[in-house]
């Protein structure tokens, strides 16, 4: 007879459940905490942002071989212990966040896969970094094991807010795509996976039918506490030509009861004032033309949320004009490649939307096969009055590239004038690669990782990403678009031509020699 697993655990005295307070009973036995939150925001062009935020806190393991993991994923805890990771950020992003239409992004994002790790002092940083990327590659079913020395950098200005001593490593794979193979292990790390709470809305069929998707995790470890945060942001379309639609129709699934081990489970809806939200929220807050509706899923059961648009929203132009009142990001950045032939350049445009000067840090890692010339760097800013002047960086850090060893890294600290448009420009020459170093689709070109512009926001700033901690200074990163560089491409049909030509010569030569060696030649005399 098979004994149920729950009965065995109860008999061993290691599983105690109180029927009236399951959250405190399950979470309190291991001194761990778990919270789940969902933010639903209506964007300016009629699309909807769904931002999932799951956070876990637990005690730091003193001995990884003997530590018992409850809510925290054991894989992440063991990685933190084995590779001496004090801070880790991993993100998979697909699609471009359009700040002109959608406003402030929920979190930092760059198209592709990005890994940022703060390694402990006294360790072999390169070996630890290599082991860490390979471990994360196996956990999240990604190609992070290809983050080698050619795509690894050690920033000194762009991520200075996160440095707590030790070695900082940053890697980026701009061509990494997000798929269900990355999402499935991410969901399995949740205590209730996708069976209850707001995680029940994580429907892969709807998540990947989107305009923008970012799946991320962040680990922060200190002497006593291990904090693990998982976020997912997706921009989806609303049902066409419907003035009333429900959250279940948007996600393809309905809300479920809160996760039993969650200490907080909430849904926050940010919508224009003319949009009716049903059922009645537990609390509301007015902010300009928008209203924030807060639902506490632990106080009452909410199966679905219905949105009804008033008559004035029949004309979408009115809806756009109303929704565009949302604040835009303080800093916007865009980058593109200039030139043609064997030479070219990189041009980055940074826009300061604020009425005060902003101090930013610019970071750009250029692959070694784009031979960058630091002396060609030129920075000029155009103010609100149209006057253009040269801008001198406060700090310049440049690390030259090593062929097939490391990329060239340019870091600048800039003081952007208020309401200004700053342009950075520098030149490069295109190098030659071995035929074996080209990707299968070599004629498409090489994708260059985006540049990063980082700055800080005060606690009182209203235009803050959702990932920022309320009441604290927030470090914000802005990513440009990935660039596409076309390099000299060999004719990959030539090896086939050489092989066929060589084989023809060998066949003729071998046949002639074989006949000479194996045949017996004799002089025939005519018979009389």
Coordinates of C-alpha atoms in Angstrom, one line a residue:
X1 CA 0.0 0.0 0.0
X2 CA 1.4 3.4 -0.9
X3 CA 1.6 5.9 2.0
X4 CA 0.8 9.5 1.1
X5 CA 3.8 11.8 1.2
X6 CA 1.9 14.3 3.4
X7 CA 1.3 11.6 6.0
X8 CA 4.9 10.6 6.0
X9 CA 6.1 14.2 6.5
X10 CA 3.5 14.7 9.3
X11 CA 4.6 11.6 11.0
X12 CA 8.2 12.8 10.9
X13 CA 7.2 16.0 12.6
X14 CA 8.6 18.2 9.9
X15 CA 5.4 19.5 8.4
X16 CA 2.9 21.4 10.5
X17 CA -0.2 23.1 8.9
X18 CA -2.7 25.2 10.8
X19 CA -6.0 25.2 9.0
X20 CA -6.9 28.7 10.0
X21 CA -3.6 30.4 9.0
X22 CA -1.8 28.4 6.3
X23 CA 0.4 31.2 5.2
X24 CA 2.0 31.8 8.6
X25 CA 2.3 28.1 9.4
X26 CA 4.1 27.2 6.1
X27 CA 6.3 30.3 5.9
X28 CA 7.0 30.6 9.6
X29 CA 8.5 27.2 10.1
X30 CA 11.5 28.1 7.9
X31 CA 11.7 31.8 8.7
X32 CA 11.1 32.6 5.0
X33 CA 8.7 35.0 3.4
X34 CA 7.1 35.1 0.0
X35 CA 5.0 37.9 -1.7
X36 CA 3.3 38.1 -5.1
X37 CA 2.0 41.2 -6.8
X38 CA 0.5 42.0 -10.2
X39 CA 0.4 45.4 -11.8
X40 CA -2.0 46.0 -14.7
X41 CA -1.4 49.3 -16.5
X42 CA -3.2 50.7 -19.6
X43 CA -0.7 52.2 -22.0
X44 CA -1.1 55.2 -24.3
X45 CA -1.8 53.2 -27.6
X46 CA -4.5 51.0 -26.1
X47 CA -2.2 48.1 -25.1
X48 CA -1.9 46.7 -21.6
X49 CA 1.1 46.1 -19.5
X50 CA 1.1 43.1 -17.1
X51 CA 3.9 43.2 -14.6
X52 CA 4.4 40.2 -12.3
X53 CA 6.6 40.6 -9.2
X54 CA 7.5 37.7 -6.9
X55 CA 9.8 38.1 -4.0
X56 CA 11.3 35.7 -1.5
X57 CA 13.4 36.3 1.6
X58 CA 15.2 33.6 3.6
X59 CA 18.1 33.0 5.9
X60 CA 21.6 32.8 4.4
X61 CA 23.0 29.2 4.4
X62 CA 26.1 28.7 6.5
X63 CA 26.7 25.3 5.0
X64 CA 25.2 24.6 1.6
X65 CA 25.4 20.8 2.0
X66 CA 23.4 20.9 5.2
X67 CA 21.1 23.8 4.6
X68 CA 17.4 23.0 4.2
X69 CA 15.6 25.1 1.6
X70 CA 11.9 25.8 2.0
X71 CA 10.5 28.6 -0.3
X72 CA 13.8 29.7 -1.8
X73 CA 14.9 27.6 -4.9
X74 CA 17.6 25.2 -3.9
X75 CA 19.3 25.7 -7.3
X76 CA 19.7 29.4 -6.7
X77 CA 20.9 29.0 -3.1
X78 CA 23.6 26.5 -4.1
X79 CA 24.8 28.7 -7.0
X80 CA 25.1 31.6 -4.6
X81 CA 27.2 29.5 -2.2
X82 CA 29.4 27.7 -4.7
X83 CA 30.4 30.6 -6.8
X84 CA 30.6 33.3 -4.1
X85 CA 27.8 35.5 -5.6
X86 CA 26.7 38.4 -3.5
X87 CA 24.6 40.0 -6.2
X88 CA 23.2 38.5 -9.4
X89 CA 20.9 39.8 -12.2
X90 CA 19.6 37.8 -15.1
X91 CA 17.2 39.0 -17.8
X92 CA 15.8 37.6 -21.0
X93 CA 14.1 40.3 -23.2
X94 CA 12.3 40.2 -26.5
X95 CA 10.8 43.2 -28.2
X96 CA 11.5 47.0 -27.8
X97 CA 10.0 49.1 -25.1
X98 CA 8.5 52.2 -26.8
X99 CA 8.9 54.9 -24.2
X100 CA 7.3 57.5 -26.5
X101 CA 4.0 55.6 -26.4
X102 CA 4.2 53.5 -23.2
X103 CA 6.0 55.9 -20.8
X104 CA 8.3 54.7 -18.1
X105 CA 9.4 51.0 -18.5
X106 CA 8.7 48.7 -15.5
X107 CA 12.4 47.7 -15.3
X108 CA 15.7 47.8 -17.1
X109 CA 15.7 45.8 -20.3
X110 CA 17.9 45.1 -23.3
X111 CA 17.0 42.9 -26.2
X112 CA 18.7 39.5 -25.6
X113 CA 20.1 37.9 -22.5
X114 CA 22.0 39.8 -19.9
X115 CA 24.0 38.6 -16.8
X116 CA 25.4 40.8 -14.1
X117 CA 27.2 39.3 -11.2
X118 CA 29.1 40.6 -8.1
X119 CA 31.6 38.0 -7.1
X120 CA 33.1 37.7 -3.6
X121 CA 36.6 38.9 -2.8
X122 CA 39.6 36.5 -2.9
X123 CA 38.1 34.2 -5.5
X124 CA 39.4 33.5 -9.0
X125 CA 36.9 35.8 -10.7
X126 CA 37.3 34.4 -14.2
X127 CA 36.9 30.8 -13.1
X128 CA 33.9 31.7 -10.9
X129 CA 32.3 33.7 -13.7
X130 CA 32.7 30.8 -16.1
X131 CA 31.2 28.3 -13.7
X132 CA 28.3 30.7 -12.9
X133 CA 27.3 31.3 -16.5
X134 CA 27.4 27.5 -17.2
X135 CA 25.3 26.8 -14.1
X136 CA 22.7 29.4 -15.1
X137 CA 22.7 28.1 -18.6
X138 CA 21.7 24.7 -17.3
X139 CA 19.1 26.0 -14.9
X140 CA 17.3 28.3 -17.3
X141 CA 17.8 26.3 -20.5
X142 CA 19.6 29.2 -22.2
X143 CA 22.9 29.7 -24.2
X144 CA 24.6 31.6 -21.4
X145 CA 27.5 29.2 -21.6
X146 CA 28.5 31.2 -24.7
X147 CA 29.2 34.2 -22.6
X148 CA 33.0 33.9 -22.9
X149 CA 35.8 36.3 -22.6
X150 CA 34.9 37.9 -26.0
X151 CA 31.6 39.2 -24.5
X152 CA 32.5 39.7 -20.9
X153 CA 33.3 43.1 -19.4
X154 CA 34.0 44.6 -16.0
X155 CA 32.2 48.0 -15.8
X156 CA 33.5 50.6 -13.4
X157 CA 31.0 53.5 -13.9
X158 CA 27.7 52.2 -15.3
X159 CA 27.1 49.8 -12.4
X160 CA 28.9 51.5 -9.6
X161 CA 25.7 51.7 -7.6
X162 CA 25.7 47.9 -7.2
X163 CA 29.4 47.4 -6.3
X164 CA 29.9 46.3 -2.7
X165 CA 33.5 45.1 -3.2
X166 CA 34.7 42.1 -5.2
X167 CA 34.8 41.5 -8.9
X168 CA 31.9 42.8 -11.1
X169 CA 31.2 40.9 -14.3
X170 CA 28.8 41.8 -17.1
X171 CA 27.9 39.6 -20.1
X172 CA 25.4 40.1 -22.9
X173 CA 24.1 37.9 -25.7
X174 CA 22.1 40.1 -28.1
X175 CA 20.8 37.3 -30.3
X176 CA 19.4 35.1 -27.5
X177 CA 15.6 34.6 -28.0
X178 CA 13.1 34.1 -25.2
X179 CA 11.0 31.0 -25.4
X180 CA 9.0 28.6 -23.3
X181 CA 12.3 26.7 -22.5
X182 CA 13.3 29.7 -20.5
X183 CA 9.9 30.4 -19.0
X184 CA 9.2 26.9 -17.7
X185 CA 12.2 26.6 -15.2
X186 CA 11.5 30.2 -14.2
X187 CA 7.9 29.3 -13.2
X188 CA 9.0 26.1 -11.5
X189 CA 11.1 28.2 -9.0
X190 CA 7.9 29.8 -7.6
X191 CA 6.6 28.1 -4.4
X192 CA 3.2 27.5 -6.0
X193 CA 4.4 27.5 -9.6
X194 CA 1.5 28.5 -11.8
X195 CA -1.2 26.7 -9.8
X196 CA -2.5 29.5 -7.6
X197 CA -2.2 33.2 -7.0
X198 CA -1.4 35.8 -9.7
X199 CA 1.0 33.2 -11.2
X200 CA -2.0 31.3 -12.5
X201 CA -2.2 34.0 -15.2
X202 CA 1.2 32.9 -16.6
X203 CA -0.1 31.4 -19.8
X204 CA 2.7 30.8 -22.3
X205 CA 0.3 30.8 -25.3
X206 CA -0.7 34.4 -24.5
X207 CA 2.7 35.6 -23.1
X208 CA 4.5 34.9 -26.3
X209 CA 1.8 36.6 -28.4
X210 CA 3.0 40.0 -27.4
X211 CA 4.8 43.2 -28.3
X212 CA 7.3 43.1 -25.5
X213 CA 8.3 40.4 -23.0
X214 CA 11.0 40.5 -20.3
X215 CA 11.7 37.6 -17.9
X216 CA 14.1 38.5 -15.1
X217 CA 15.5 37.3 -11.8
X218 CA 17.6 39.1 -9.2
X219 CA 19.5 37.6 -6.2
X220 CA 20.9 39.7 -3.4
X221 CA 22.9 37.9 -0.7
X222 CA 24.5 39.2 2.5
X223 CA 25.8 37.7 5.7
X224 CA 22.3 36.9 7.1
X225 CA 19.7 37.1 4.4
X226 CA 19.1 35.8 0.9
X227 CA 16.7 37.8 -1.2
X228 CA 15.4 36.4 -4.5
X229 CA 13.1 38.4 -6.8
X230 CA 11.5 37.2 -10.0
X231 CA 9.8 39.6 -12.4
X232 CA 7.9 39.3 -15.7
X233 CA 6.7 42.2 -17.8
X234 CA 4.6 41.7 -20.9
X235 CA 2.7 44.1 -23.2
X236 CA -0.3 42.6 -24.9
X237 CA -3.2 43.7 -27.1
X238 CA -6.7 44.1 -25.7
X239 CA -9.7 42.4 -27.5
X240 CA -10.4 44.3 -30.7
X241 CA -13.4 46.6 -30.9
X242 CA -14.6 45.7 -27.4
X243 CA -15.5 48.5 -24.9
X244 CA -15.7 45.9 -22.1
X245 CA -13.2 43.1 -21.6
X246 CA -12.0 40.9 -18.7
X247 CA -8.6 40.0 -17.4
X248 CA -9.3 36.3 -18.0
X249 CA -9.9 37.1 -21.7
X250 CA -6.6 39.0 -21.8
X251 CA -4.5 36.3 -20.2
X252 CA -6.5 33.2 -21.3
X253 CA -6.8 32.1 -17.6
X254 CA -8.6 33.2 -14.5
X255 CA -7.2 34.4 -11.2
X256 CA -6.9 31.7 -8.6
X257 CA -6.8 31.7 -4.8
X258 CA -3.6 33.2 -3.3
X259 CA -0.6 31.0 -2.9
X260 CA -0.9 29.4 0.6
X261 CA 2.6 30.4 1.7
X262 CA 2.3 34.0 0.5
X263 CA 2.4 36.8 3.1
X264 CA 1.1 39.3 0.5
X265 CA -0.9 38.8 -2.6
X266 CA -2.3 41.8 -4.4
X267 CA -3.4 43.1 -7.8
X268 CA -2.9 46.8 -8.7
X269 CA -4.7 48.3 -11.7
X270 CA -3.7 51.7 -13.1
X271 CA -6.3 53.0 -15.6
X272 CA -7.7 56.3 -16.8
X273 CA -10.4 57.8 -14.6
X274 CA -13.1 57.2 -17.3
X275 CA -12.5 53.4 -17.2
X276 CA -14.7 51.5 -14.8
X277 CA -13.1 48.6 -12.9
X278 CA -15.3 45.8 -11.4
X279 CA -15.5 44.5 -8.8
X280 CA -15.0 47.3 -6.4
X281 CA -11.4 47.6 -5.3
X282 CA -10.3 47.5 -1.6
X283 CA -8.7 50.9 -2.0
X284 CA -8.2 53.6 -4.7
X285 CA -5.8 56.4 -5.3
X286 CA -6.0 59.3 -7.8
X287 CA -2.9 60.3 -9.6
X288 CA -3.6 63.0 -12.3
X289 CA -5.9 61.5 -14.9
X290 CA -5.3 58.0 -13.8
X291 CA -6.7 56.0 -10.9
X292 CA -5.0 53.2 -9.1
X293 CA -7.2 50.3 -7.9
X294 CA -5.7 48.0 -5.3
X295 CA -7.1 44.5 -4.7
X296 CA -5.9 42.5 -1.6
X297 CA -6.4 38.8 -2.7
X298 CA -5.9 37.6 0.9
X299 CA -8.8 39.6 2.2
X300 CA -11.3 38.4 -0.3
X301 CA -11.5 36.1 -3.4
X302 CA -11.3 37.9 -6.8
X303 CA -12.0 35.5 -9.7
X304 CA -11.8 38.1 -12.5
X305 CA -11.5 41.9 -13.1
X306 CA -13.6 43.5 -15.8
X307 CA -12.7 46.8 -17.5
X308 CA -15.5 48.9 -19.1
X309 CA -14.7 52.0 -21.2
X310 CA -17.0 55.0 -21.2
X311 CA -18.5 56.5 -24.4
X312 CA -15.7 59.1 -24.7
X313 CA -13.2 56.3 -25.5
X314 CA -15.0 55.3 -28.7
X315 CA -12.6 57.6 -30.5
X316 CA -9.1 56.2 -29.9
X317 CA -7.5 59.6 -30.5
X318 CA -9.2 60.8 -27.3
X319 CA -7.9 57.8 -25.5
X320 CA -4.3 58.5 -26.6
X321 CA -4.6 62.1 -25.6
X322 CA -5.7 61.2 -22.2
X323 CA -3.3 58.4 -21.6
X324 CA -0.3 60.4 -22.8
X325 CA -0.5 62.4 -19.6
X326 CA 1.6 59.7 -18.0
X327 CA 5.2 60.9 -17.3
X328 CA 7.9 60.0 -19.8
X329 CA 11.3 58.6 -18.7
X330 CA 13.9 61.2 -17.6
X331 CA 16.4 59.9 -20.1
X332 CA 16.0 58.2 -23.5
X333 CA 18.8 56.8 -25.6
X334 CA 19.0 55.4 -29.2
X335 CA 22.0 54.2 -31.2
X336 CA 22.7 53.3 -34.8
X337 CA 25.7 52.4 -37.0
X338 CA 26.9 54.8 -39.7
X339 CA 29.2 54.5 -42.7
X340 CA 29.7 51.8 -45.3
X341 CA 32.4 49.6 -46.7
X342 CA 35.3 48.6 -44.5
X343 CA 34.9 51.5 -42.1
X344 CA 32.0 53.1 -40.1
X345 CA 31.0 54.7 -36.9
X346 CA 28.6 54.5 -33.9
X347 CA 26.3 57.3 -33.1
X348 CA 24.3 57.5 -29.9
X349 CA 21.6 60.1 -29.1
X350 CA 20.8 60.7 -25.4
X351 CA 17.8 62.9 -24.7
X352 CA 17.3 64.6 -21.3
X353 CA 13.5 65.3 -20.8
X354 CA 14.0 67.0 -17.4
X355 CA 14.2 70.7 -16.7
X356 CA 17.4 70.2 -14.6
X357 CA 20.8 68.8 -15.5
X358 CA 21.2 65.1 -15.2
X359 CA 24.4 63.1 -14.5
X360 CA 24.5 59.9 -16.5
X361 CA 27.1 57.1 -17.1
X362 CA 27.4 55.8 -20.6
X363 CA 28.7 52.3 -21.2
X364 CA 29.3 50.6 -24.6
X365 CA 31.1 47.3 -25.2
X366 CA 32.2 47.1 -28.9
X367 CA 33.3 43.6 -30.2
X368 CA 37.0 43.2 -31.1
X369 CA 36.3 42.9 -34.8
X370 CA 35.0 46.5 -34.9
X371 CA 38.3 48.2 -34.3
X372 CA 37.3 51.3 -32.4
X373 CA 39.3 54.5 -32.4
X374 CA 39.0 56.3 -29.1
X375 CA 40.6 59.5 -30.4
X376 CA 37.6 60.0 -32.8
X377 CA 35.2 60.4 -29.9
X378 CA 33.1 63.5 -30.3
X379 CA 30.3 64.7 -27.9
X380 CA 28.0 67.7 -28.5
X381 CA 24.8 68.8 -26.9
X382 CA 21.9 70.8 -28.3
X383 CA 19.9 72.7 -25.7
X384 CA 16.2 73.8 -25.7
X385 CA 17.2 77.1 -27.3
X386 CA 18.7 75.3 -30.3
X387 CA 22.3 76.2 -29.4
X388 CA 24.8 73.3 -30.0
X389 CA 28.1 73.1 -28.0
X390 CA 30.8 70.6 -27.4
X391 CA 30.3 68.6 -24.2
X392 CA 33.3 67.5 -22.2
X393 CA 32.8 64.3 -20.2
X394 CA 33.6 64.4 -16.4
X395 CA 35.3 61.0 -16.7
X396 CA 36.5 58.8 -19.5
X397 CA 37.5 55.2 -19.2
X398 CA 38.6 53.3 -22.2
X399 CA 39.8 49.7 -22.4
X400 CA 41.1 48.7 -25.8
X401 CA 40.1 45.4 -27.4
X402 CA 42.2 42.3 -27.7
X403 CA 41.6 40.2 -30.8
X404 CA 39.5 37.2 -29.9
X405 CA 40.1 38.0 -26.3
X406 CA 38.0 40.9 -25.0
X407 CA 35.8 43.7 -26.4
X408 CA 36.7 47.4 -26.4
X409 CA 34.9 49.2 -23.5
X410 CA 34.1 52.9 -23.4
X411 CA 32.6 54.4 -20.3
X412 CA 31.8 58.1 -19.9
X413 CA 30.3 60.3 -17.1
X414 CA 28.3 63.1 -18.7
X415 CA 26.5 66.1 -17.3
X416 CA 23.5 66.5 -19.6
X417 CA 22.0 70.0 -19.9
X418 CA 18.3 70.4 -19.2
X419 CA 15.9 69.6 -22.1
X420 CA 18.9 68.7 -24.3
X421 CA 19.8 66.3 -27.0
X422 CA 23.3 64.9 -26.7
X423 CA 25.1 63.0 -29.6
X424 CA 28.1 60.8 -29.1
X425 CA 30.0 59.7 -32.2
X426 CA 33.2 57.6 -32.7
X427 CA 34.6 55.6 -35.7
X428 CA 35.8 52.1 -36.2
X429 CA 37.3 49.9 -38.9
X430 CA 35.9 46.4 -39.7
X431 CA 38.2 43.5 -39.1
X432 CA 38.4 40.2 -40.9
X433 CA 37.2 37.0 -39.4
X434 CA 38.2 33.4 -40.1
X435 CA 35.6 31.5 -42.1
X436 CA 34.9 29.3 -39.1
X437 CA 34.0 32.3 -36.9
X438 CA 31.1 33.4 -39.0
X439 CA 27.6 32.4 -37.9
X440 CA 25.4 30.2 -40.2
X441 CA 23.5 33.3 -41.5
X442 CA 26.7 35.3 -42.0
X443 CA 25.1 37.6 -44.7
X444 CA 22.6 38.8 -42.1
X445 CA 25.4 40.6 -40.2
X446 CA 26.6 40.6 -36.6
X447 CA 24.3 41.8 -33.8
X448 CA 26.1 44.3 -31.5
X449 CA 24.9 44.5 -27.8
X450 CA 23.1 47.6 -26.9
X451 CA 24.7 50.5 -25.1
X452 CA 23.7 51.3 -21.5
X453 CA 22.9 54.7 -20.0
X454 CA 22.5 54.7 -16.2
X455 CA 21.4 57.4 -13.8
X456 CA 19.8 57.8 -10.4
X457 CA 16.3 59.0 -9.4
X458 CA 15.4 60.6 -6.1
X459 CA 12.8 59.0 -3.8
X460 CA 10.4 61.9 -4.5
X461 CA 10.5 61.4 -8.3
X462 CA 7.2 60.2 -9.7
X463 CA 8.4 58.8 -13.0
X464 CA 10.0 55.7 -11.5
X465 CA 10.1 52.2 -12.8
X466 CA 7.9 49.6 -11.0
X467 CA 11.1 47.7 -10.0
X468 CA 12.2 50.6 -7.8
X469 CA 11.9 50.3 -4.0
X470 CA 9.4 52.9 -2.7
X471 CA 11.1 55.7 -0.6
X472 CA 14.6 54.9 -1.7
X473 CA 17.0 56.2 -4.4
X474 CA 16.5 54.2 -7.5
X475 CA 19.3 53.4 -10.0
X476 CA 17.9 53.3 -13.5
X477 CA 19.4 51.8 -16.6
X478 CA 18.4 52.7 -20.2
X479 CA 19.3 50.4 -23.1
X480 CA 19.6 51.4 -26.7
X481 CA 18.6 49.2 -29.6
X482 CA 21.0 46.5 -30.7
X483 CA 23.0 47.4 -33.7
X484 CA 23.6 45.3 -36.8
X485 CA 27.1 45.4 -38.4
X486 CA 27.9 43.9 -41.8
X487 CA 31.4 42.5 -42.0
X488 CA 33.4 41.2 -45.0
X489 CA 31.9 37.8 -45.8
X490 CA 33.8 35.1 -47.7
X491 CA 32.3 33.1 -50.5
X492 CA 31.3 29.9 -48.6
X493 CA 30.8 28.1 -51.9
X494 CA 34.5 28.2 -52.7
X495 CA 35.4 25.2 -50.5
X496 CA 32.9 23.1 -52.5
X497 CA 34.4 24.4 -55.8
X498 CA 37.9 23.6 -54.5
X499 CA 36.9 20.1 -53.4
X500 CA 35.3 19.2 -56.7
X501 CA 38.2 20.6 -58.7
X502 CA 40.7 18.8 -56.6
X503 CA 38.8 15.5 -56.7
X504 CA 38.6 15.7 -60.6
X505 CA 42.4 16.2 -60.9
X506 CA 43.0 13.3 -58.4
X507 CA 40.7 11.0 -60.3
X508 CA 42.3 11.7 -63.6
X509 CA 45.8 11.4 -62.1
X510 CA 45.0 8.3 -60.2
X511 CA 43.4 6.6 -63.2
X512 CA 46.4 7.2 -65.4
X513 CA 48.9 6.1 -62.8
X514 CA 46.8 3.0 -61.9
X515 CA 46.7 1.9 -65.5
X516 CA 50.4 2.3 -65.9
X517 CA 51.1 0.3 -62.8
X518 CA 48.6 -2.6 -63.2
X519 CA 48.5 -3.1 -67.0
X520 CA 51.1 -5.2 -68.8
X521 CA 52.1 -3.6 -72.1
X522 CA 53.4 -5.9 -74.8
X523 CA 54.3 -5.4 -78.5
X524 CA 52.0 -7.3 -80.8
X525 CA 53.3 -8.6 -84.1
X526 CA 50.9 -9.2 -86.8
X527 CA 50.3 -12.9 -87.6
X528 CA 51.5 -14.2 -90.9

